[in-house]
Coordinates of N, CA and C in Angstrom, one line a residue:
L130 N 131.7 95.3 53.0 CA 130.4 95.0 53.3 C 129.6 96.1 54.0
N131 N 130.3 96.9 54.7 CA 129.7 98.0 55.4 C 129.1 98.9 54.3
S132 N 129.8 99.2 53.3 CA 129.3 100.1 52.2 C 128.1 99.4 51.5
A133 N 128.1 98.1 51.4 CA 127.0 97.3 50.8 C 125.8 97.4 51.7
D134 N 126.0 97.3 53.0 CA 124.9 97.4 54.0 C 124.4 98.8 54.0
D135 N 125.2 99.8 53.9 CA 124.8 101.2 53.8 C 123.9 101.4 52.6
S136 N 124.3 100.8 51.4 CA 123.6 100.9 50.2 C 122.2 100.3 50.3
A137 N 122.2 99.1 51.0 CA 120.9 98.4 51.1 C 120.0 99.1 52.0
V138 N 120.5 99.8 53.0 CA 119.7 100.5 53.9 C 119.1 101.7 53.2
A139 N 119.9 102.3 52.3 CA 119.5 103.5 51.5 C 118.4 103.1 50.5
G140 N 118.3 101.8 50.3 CA 117.3 101.3 49.3 C 117.8 101.0 48.0
E141 N 119.1 101.0 47.8 CA 119.6 100.7 46.5 C 120.1 99.2 46.5
P142 N 119.9 98.5 45.4 CA 120.4 97.1 45.3 C 121.9 97.1 45.1
V143 N 122.7 96.2 45.7 CA 124.1 96.2 45.6 C 124.5 95.0 44.7
P144 N 125.1 95.3 43.6 CA 125.4 94.2 42.7 C 126.7 93.6 43.2
Y145 N 126.9 92.3 43.1 CA 128.0 91.6 43.6 C 129.3 91.8 42.8
Q146 N 129.0 92.1 41.5 CA 130.1 92.3 40.6 C 130.9 93.6 41.0
V147 N 130.2 94.6 41.4 CA 130.8 95.9 41.8 C 131.7 95.6 43.0
L148 N 131.2 94.8 43.9 CA 132.0 94.5 45.1 C 133.2 93.7 44.8
D149 N 133.1 92.7 43.8 CA 134.3 92.0 43.4 C 135.3 92.9 42.7
D150 N 134.9 93.8 41.9 CA 135.8 94.7 41.3 C 136.5 95.6 42.3
F151 N 135.7 96.0 43.3 CA 136.2 96.9 44.3 C 137.3 96.1 45.1
D152 N 137.0 94.8 45.5 CA 137.9 94.0 46.2 C 139.2 93.8 45.4
R153 N 139.0 93.5 44.1 CA 140.2 93.3 43.3 C 141.1 94.6 43.2
E154 N 140.4 95.7 43.0 CA 141.2 97.0 43.0 C 141.8 97.3 44.3
S155 N 141.1 97.0 45.4 CA 141.6 97.3 46.7 C 142.8 96.3 47.0
G156 N 142.7 95.1 46.5 CA 143.8 94.2 46.7 C 145.0 94.6 45.9
L157 N 144.8 95.1 44.7 CA 145.9 95.6 43.9 C 146.6 96.9 44.6
V158 N 145.7 97.7 45.1 CA 146.2 98.9 45.8 C 147.0 98.5 47.0
V159 N 146.5 97.5 47.8 CA 147.2 97.0 48.9 C 148.5 96.4 48.5
E160 N 148.5 95.6 47.5 CA 149.7 94.9 47.0 C 150.7 96.0 46.5
E161 N 150.2 97.0 45.8 CA 151.1 98.0 45.4 C 151.7 98.8 46.6
F162 N 150.9 99.0 47.6 CA 151.3 99.7 48.8 C 152.4 98.9 49.5
E163 N 152.2 97.6 49.6 CA 153.1 96.7 50.2 C 154.4 96.7 49.5
N164 N 154.4 96.7 48.1 CA 155.6 96.7 47.3 C 156.4 98.0 47.6
L165 N 155.6 99.1 47.6 CA 156.2 100.4 47.9 C 156.8 100.5 49.3
R166 N 156.1 99.9 50.3 CA 156.6 99.9 51.6 C 157.9 99.0 51.7
A167 N 157.9 97.9 51.0 CA 159.1 97.0 51.0 C 160.3 97.8 50.3
L168 N 160.0 98.5 49.2 CA 161.0 99.3 48.5 C 161.5 100.4 49.5
A169 N 160.6 101.0 50.2 CA 161.0 102.1 51.1 C 161.9 101.5 52.2
E170 N 161.5 100.3 52.7 CA 162.3 99.7 53.8 C 163.7 99.4 53.3
K171 N 163.8 98.8 52.1 CA 165.1 98.5 51.5 C 165.9 99.8 51.3
G172 N 165.3 100.8 50.8 CA 166.0 102.1 50.6 C 166.4 102.7 51.9
L173 N 165.6 102.6 52.9 CA 165.9 103.2 54.2 C 167.1 102.4 54.8
A174 N 167.0 101.1 54.7 CA 168.1 100.2 55.2 C 169.4 100.6 54.5
G175 N 169.3 100.7 53.2 CA 170.6 101.1 52.4 C 171.1 102.5 52.9
S176 N 170.1 103.4 53.0 CA 170.5 104.7 53.5 C 171.2 104.7 54.9
L177 N 170.6 103.9 55.7 CA 171.2 103.8 57.1 C 172.6 103.2 57.0
R178 N 172.7 102.1 56.2 CA 174.1 101.5 56.1 C 175.1 102.6 55.5
A179 N 174.6 103.3 54.5 CA 175.5 104.3 53.9 C 175.8 105.4 54.9
G180 N 174.8 105.8 55.7 CA 174.9 106.8 56.8 C 175.9 106.3 57.8
N181 N 175.8 105.0 58.2 CA 176.7 104.5 59.2 C 178.2 104.5 58.7
R182 N 178.3 104.1 57.4 CA 179.7 104.1 56.8 C 180.2 105.5 56.8
L183 N 179.3 106.5 56.4 CA 179.7 107.9 56.3 C 180.1 108.4 57.7
G184 N 179.2 108.0 58.7 CA 179.5 108.4 60.1 C 180.8 107.9 60.6
Q185 N 181.1 106.6 60.3 CA 182.4 106.0 60.7 C 183.6 106.7 60.0
S186 N 183.4 107.0 58.7 CA 184.5 107.7 58.1 C 184.6 109.2 58.6
N187 N 183.5 109.8 59.0 CA 183.6 111.1 59.6 C 184.3 111.1 60.9
R188 N 184.0 110.0 61.7 CA 184.6 109.9 63.0 C 186.1 109.6 62.8
S189 N 186.5 108.8 61.9 CA 187.9 108.5 61.6 C 188.6 109.8 61.2
L190 N 187.9 110.6 60.3 CA 188.5 111.8 59.9 C 188.6 112.8 61.0
F191 N 187.7 112.8 61.9 CA 187.7 113.7 63.1 C 188.9 113.3 64.0
V192 N 189.1 112.0 64.2 CA 190.2 111.5 65.1 C 191.5 111.8 64.4
V193 N 191.6 111.6 63.1 CA 192.9 112.0 62.4 C 193.1 113.5 62.5
S194 N 192.1 114.3 62.4 CA 192.2 115.7 62.5 C 192.7 116.1 63.9
V195 N 192.1 115.5 64.9 CA 192.6 115.9 66.3 C 194.0 115.5 66.5
V196 N 194.4 114.3 66.0 CA 195.8 113.9 66.2 C 196.7 114.8 65.4
V197 N 196.4 115.2 64.2 CA 197.2 116.2 63.5 C 197.3 117.5 64.2
F198 N 196.2 117.9 64.7 CA 196.2 119.2 65.5 C 197.1 119.1 66.7
V199 N 197.0 118.0 67.4 CA 197.9 117.9 68.6 C 199.3 117.9 68.2
V200 N 199.7 117.2 67.2 CA 201.1 117.1 66.7 C 201.5 118.5 66.3
V201 N 200.7 119.2 65.5 CA 201.1 120.6 65.1 C 201.2 121.5 66.3
A202 N 200.3 121.4 67.3 CA 200.3 122.2 68.5 C 201.6 122.0 69.3
F203 N 202.0 120.7 69.4 CA 203.2 120.3 70.1 C 204.4 120.9 69.4
A204 N 204.4 120.8 68.0 CA 205.6 121.3 67.3 C 205.6 122.8 67.4
L205 N 204.5 123.5 67.4 CA 204.5 125.0 67.6 C 205.0 125.3 69.0
L206 N 204.6 124.5 70.0 CA 205.1 124.8 71.4 C 206.6 124.6 71.5
Q207 N 207.1 123.6 70.8 CA 208.6 123.4 70.8 C 209.3 124.6 70.1
W208 N 208.7 125.1 69.0 CA 209.3 126.2 68.3 C 209.3 127.4 69.2
V209 N 208.1 127.7 69.8 CA 208.0 128.9 70.7 C 209.0 128.7 71.9
S210 N 209.2 127.5 72.4 CA 210.1 127.3 73.5 C 211.5 127.7 73.0
R211 N 211.9 127.2 71.8 CA 213.3 127.5 71.4 C 213.5 128.9 71.0
S212 N 212.5 129.5 70.3 CA 212.7 130.9 69.8 C 212.4 132.0 70.8
I213 N 211.7 131.7 71.8 CA 211.4 132.8 72.8 C 211.9 132.4 74.1
S214 N 211.5 131.3 74.6 CA 211.9 130.9 76.0 C 213.4 130.8 76.2
S215 N 214.1 130.2 75.2 CA 215.5 130.0 75.4 C 216.3 131.4 75.4
P216 N 216.0 132.3 74.5 CA 216.6 133.6 74.6 C 216.3 134.4 75.9
I217 N 215.0 134.2 76.4 CA 214.7 134.9 77.6 C 215.5 134.2 78.8
A218 N 215.7 132.9 78.7 CA 216.5 132.3 79.8 C 217.9 132.8 79.7
E219 N 218.5 132.9 78.5 CA 219.8 133.4 78.4 C 219.9 134.9 78.9
L220 N 218.9 135.7 78.6 CA 218.8 137.0 79.0 C 218.8 137.1 80.6
T221 N 218.0 136.2 81.1 CA 217.9 136.2 82.6 C 219.3 135.8 83.2
A222 N 219.9 134.8 82.6 CA 221.2 134.3 83.1 C 222.3 135.4 83.0
S223 N 222.3 136.2 81.9 CA 223.2 137.3 81.7 C 222.9 138.4 82.8
A224 N 221.7 138.7 83.0 CA 221.3 139.7 84.0 C 221.8 139.2 85.4
E225 N 221.6 137.9 85.7 CA 222.0 137.4 87.0 C 223.6 137.5 87.2
L226 N 224.3 137.3 86.1 CA 225.8 137.4 86.1 C 226.1 138.9 86.4
V227 N 225.4 139.8 85.9 CA 225.7 141.3 86.1 C 225.5 141.5 87.6
V228 N 224.4 141.0 88.1 CA 224.1 141.3 89.5 C 225.1 140.6 90.4
D229 N 225.5 139.4 90.1 CA 226.4 138.6 91.0 C 227.8 139.1 90.9
R230 N 228.3 139.4 89.7 CA 229.7 139.7 89.5 C 230.0 141.2 89.1
G231 N 229.0 141.9 88.7 CA 229.2 143.3 88.3 C 229.7 143.3 86.9
G232 N 230.1 144.4 86.3 CA 230.6 144.4 85.0 C 229.6 144.8 84.0
H233 N 230.0 144.7 82.7 CA 229.1 145.0 81.6 C 228.2 143.8 81.3
F234 N 227.0 144.2 80.8 CA 226.0 143.3 80.4 C 226.2 142.8 79.0
Q235 N 226.3 141.5 78.8 CA 226.5 141.0 77.4 C 225.6 139.8 77.3
A236 N 224.5 140.0 76.6 CA 223.6 138.9 76.3 C 223.9 138.2 75.0
R237 N 223.7 136.9 75.0 CA 224.0 136.1 73.8 C 222.7 135.7 73.2
T238 N 221.8 136.6 72.8 CA 220.5 136.2 72.3 C 220.6 136.0 70.8
A239 N 220.0 134.9 70.3 CA 220.0 134.7 68.9 C 218.5 134.3 68.5
G240 N 217.6 134.8 69.4 CA 216.2 134.4 69.2 C 215.4 135.5 68.4
A241 N 214.2 135.6 68.8 CA 213.3 136.5 68.1 C 213.8 137.9 68.2
S242 N 213.4 138.7 67.3 CA 213.9 140.1 67.2 C 213.4 140.9 68.4
E243 N 212.2 140.7 68.9 CA 211.8 141.4 70.1 C 212.6 141.1 71.3
V244 N 213.0 139.8 71.4 CA 213.8 139.4 72.6 C 215.2 140.0 72.4
R245 N 215.7 140.0 71.2 CA 217.0 140.6 70.9 C 217.0 142.1 71.3
R246 N 215.9 142.8 70.9 CA 215.8 144.2 71.2 C 215.7 144.4 72.7
L247 N 215.0 143.5 73.4 CA 214.9 143.6 74.9 C 216.2 143.4 75.5
S248 N 217.0 142.5 75.0 CA 218.3 142.2 75.5 C 219.2 143.4 75.3
D249 N 219.2 144.0 74.1 CA 220.0 145.2 73.8 C 219.6 146.3 74.8
S250 N 218.3 146.5 75.0 CA 217.8 147.5 75.9 C 218.3 147.3 77.3
F251 N 218.3 146.0 77.8 CA 218.9 145.7 79.1 C 220.3 146.0 79.1
G252 N 221.0 145.7 78.0 CA 222.5 146.0 78.0 C 222.7 147.5 78.1
H253 N 222.0 148.3 77.3 CA 222.2 149.7 77.4 C 221.8 150.2 78.8
M254 N 220.8 149.7 79.4 CA 220.3 150.2 80.7 C 221.4 149.9 81.7
T255 N 221.9 148.6 81.7 CA 222.9 148.3 82.8 C 224.2 149.0 82.6
N256 N 224.6 149.2 81.3 CA 225.8 149.9 81.1 C 225.7 151.4 81.4
S257 N 224.5 152.0 81.1 CA 224.4 153.4 81.5 C 224.3 153.5 83.0
L258 N 223.6 152.5 83.7 CA 223.6 152.5 85.2 C 225.0 152.4 85.7
E259 N 225.8 151.5 85.1 CA 227.2 151.3 85.6 C 228.0 152.6 85.4
T260 N 227.8 153.3 84.3 CA 228.4 154.6 84.1 C 228.0 155.6 85.1
L261 N 226.7 155.6 85.4 CA 226.1 156.6 86.3 C 226.7 156.2 87.7
V262 N 226.8 155.0 88.1 CA 227.3 154.6 89.4 C 228.8 155.0 89.5
L263 N 229.6 154.8 88.4 CA 231.0 155.3 88.5 C 231.1 156.8 88.6
K264 N 230.2 157.5 87.9 CA 230.2 159.0 88.0 C 229.8 159.4 89.4
R265 N 228.8 158.7 90.0 CA 228.4 159.1 91.4 C 229.5 158.7 92.4
T266 N 230.2 157.6 92.1 CA 231.2 157.2 93.0 C 232.4 158.2 93.0
D267 N 232.7 158.7 91.8 CA 233.7 159.7 91.7 C 233.3 161.0 92.4
E268 N 232.0 161.4 92.3 CA 231.5 162.5 93.0 C 231.6 162.3 94.5
L269 N 231.3 161.1 94.9 CA 231.3 160.8 96.3 C 232.7 160.8 96.9
H270 N 233.7 160.3 96.1 CA 235.1 160.4 96.5 C 235.5 161.9 96.6
Q271 N 235.1 162.7 95.6 CA 235.5 164.1 95.7 C 234.9 164.8 96.9
K272 N 233.6 164.5 97.1 CA 233.0 165.1 98.3 C 233.6 164.6 99.6
N273 N 234.0 163.4 99.6 CA 234.7 162.8 100.8 C 236.0 163.5 101.0
Y274 N 236.8 163.7 99.9 CA 238.0 164.4 100.0 C 237.8 165.8 100.6
E275 N 236.8 166.5 100.0 CA 236.5 167.9 100.5 C 236.1 167.9 102.0
L276 N 235.3 166.9 102.4 CA 234.9 166.7 103.8 C 236.1 166.5 104.7
N277 N 237.0 165.6 104.2 CA 238.2 165.4 105.0 C 239.1 166.6 105.1
E278 N 239.2 167.4 104.0 CA 239.9 168.7 104.1 C 239.2 169.6 105.1
E279 N 237.9 169.7 105.1 CA 237.2 170.5 106.0 C 237.3 170.1 107.4
I280 N 237.4 168.8 107.6 CA 237.6 168.2 109.0 C 239.0 168.6 109.5
S281 N 240.0 168.4 108.6 CA 241.3 168.8 109.0 C 241.4 170.3 109.3
H282 N 240.8 171.1 108.5 CA 240.8 172.6 108.7 C 240.1 172.9 110.0
R283 N 239.0 172.3 110.3 CA 238.3 172.5 111.6 C 239.1 172.0 112.8
A284 N 239.8 170.9 112.6 CA 240.7 170.4 113.7 C 241.8 171.4 114.0
E285 N 242.4 171.9 112.9 CA 243.4 172.9 113.2 C 242.9 174.1 113.9
T286 N 241.7 174.6 113.4 CA 241.1 175.8 114.0 C 240.7 175.5 115.4
E287 N 240.2 174.3 115.7 CA 239.9 173.9 117.1 C 241.1 173.8 117.9
K288 N 242.2 173.4 117.4 CA 243.5 173.3 118.2 C 243.9 174.7 118.5
K289 N 243.8 175.6 117.5 CA 244.2 177.0 117.7 C 243.3 177.7 118.7
L290 N 242.0 177.3 118.7 CA 241.1 177.9 119.7 C 241.4 177.4 121.1
R291 N 241.7 176.1 121.2 CA 242.1 175.5 122.5 C 243.4 176.2 123.0
D292 N 244.4 176.4 122.1 CA 245.6 177.1 122.5 C 245.3 178.5 122.9
A293 N 244.5 179.2 122.2 CA 244.1 180.5 122.5 C 243.4 180.6 123.8
K294 N 242.5 179.6 124.0 CA 241.8 179.6 125.3 C 242.7 179.3 126.5
T295 N 243.6 178.4 126.2 CA 244.6 178.1 127.3 C 245.4 179.4 127.6
T296 N 245.9 180.0 126.5 CA 246.6 181.3 126.7 C 245.8 182.3 127.4
A297 N 244.6 182.5 127.0 CA 243.7 183.4 127.6 C 243.4 183.1 129.1
E298 N 243.3 181.8 129.4 CA 243.1 181.4 130.8 C 244.3 181.7 131.6
A299 N 245.5 181.4 131.0 CA 246.8 181.7 131.7 C 246.9 183.2 131.9
A300 N 246.5 184.0 130.9 CA 246.6 185.5 131.0 C 245.7 186.0 132.1
N301 N 244.5 185.4 132.1 CA 243.5 185.7 133.1 C 243.9 185.4 134.5
A302 N 244.6 184.2 134.6 CA 245.1 183.8 135.9 C 246.2 184.7 136.4
A303 N 247.1 185.1 135.4 CA 248.2 186.0 135.7 C 247.6 187.4 136.1
K304 N 246.6 187.8 135.4 CA 246.0 189.1 135.8 C 245.3 189.0 137.2
S305 N 244.6 187.9 137.4 CA 244.0 187.7 138.8 C 245.1 187.7 139.9
D306 N 246.2 187.0 139.6 CA 247.3 187.0 140.6 C 247.9 188.4 140.8
F307 N 248.1 189.1 139.6 CA 248.7 190.5 139.7 C 247.7 191.4 140.5
L308 N 246.4 191.3 140.2 CA 245.5 192.1 140.9 C 245.4 191.8 142.4
A309 N 245.5 190.5 142.7 CA 245.5 190.1 144.1 C 246.8 190.6 144.8
V310 N 247.9 190.5 144.1 CA 249.1 191.0 144.8 C 249.0 192.5 144.9
M311 N 248.6 193.2 143.9 CA 248.5 194.7 144.0 C 247.5 195.1 145.0
S312 N 246.5 194.4 145.1 CA 245.4 194.7 146.1 C 246.0 194.5 147.5
H313 N 246.8 193.5 147.7 CA 247.4 193.2 149.0 C 248.4 194.3 149.3
E314 N 249.1 194.7 148.3 CA 250.2 195.7 148.5 C 249.5 197.0 148.8
L315 N 248.4 197.3 148.2 CA 247.8 198.6 148.5 C 247.2 198.6 149.9

């Protein structure tokens, strides 16, 4: 009606048939728009349902992936424990035996090659240290023997010096007595 009023104001006659056609076309457009809106709502609802199903399956897949990851991580942890930690524990026990009881180092490592090499290196190191200690002990015994010989030699020399001193003191006393007697006689 507003457009009809506008036309009447402008001085043009408004035919009613044009208004009826316009109303019919507007009604069809509105009906078509309502149909499209209903179709869009149905499509959107279907898409939301599909999205929810997909989201639930993604969540389920995520949970399953996390569980599988945790199981694999635990299995790897167990493997690392057996292949690395156990040989290191055996290596430590062998080293403690060497410290407590002495003797040669013998590790029983069957683990990773790096741990086996480390064990072999410890074995070589302790065995070479043991050899070095034995060598130094022999040198110490030799030096101790030489020192005892030197002490014995000095003790003999000291005894001879004491005897010589005693003899010299006795000679000096005899000389003093002789001089005293001679001096008295003179």
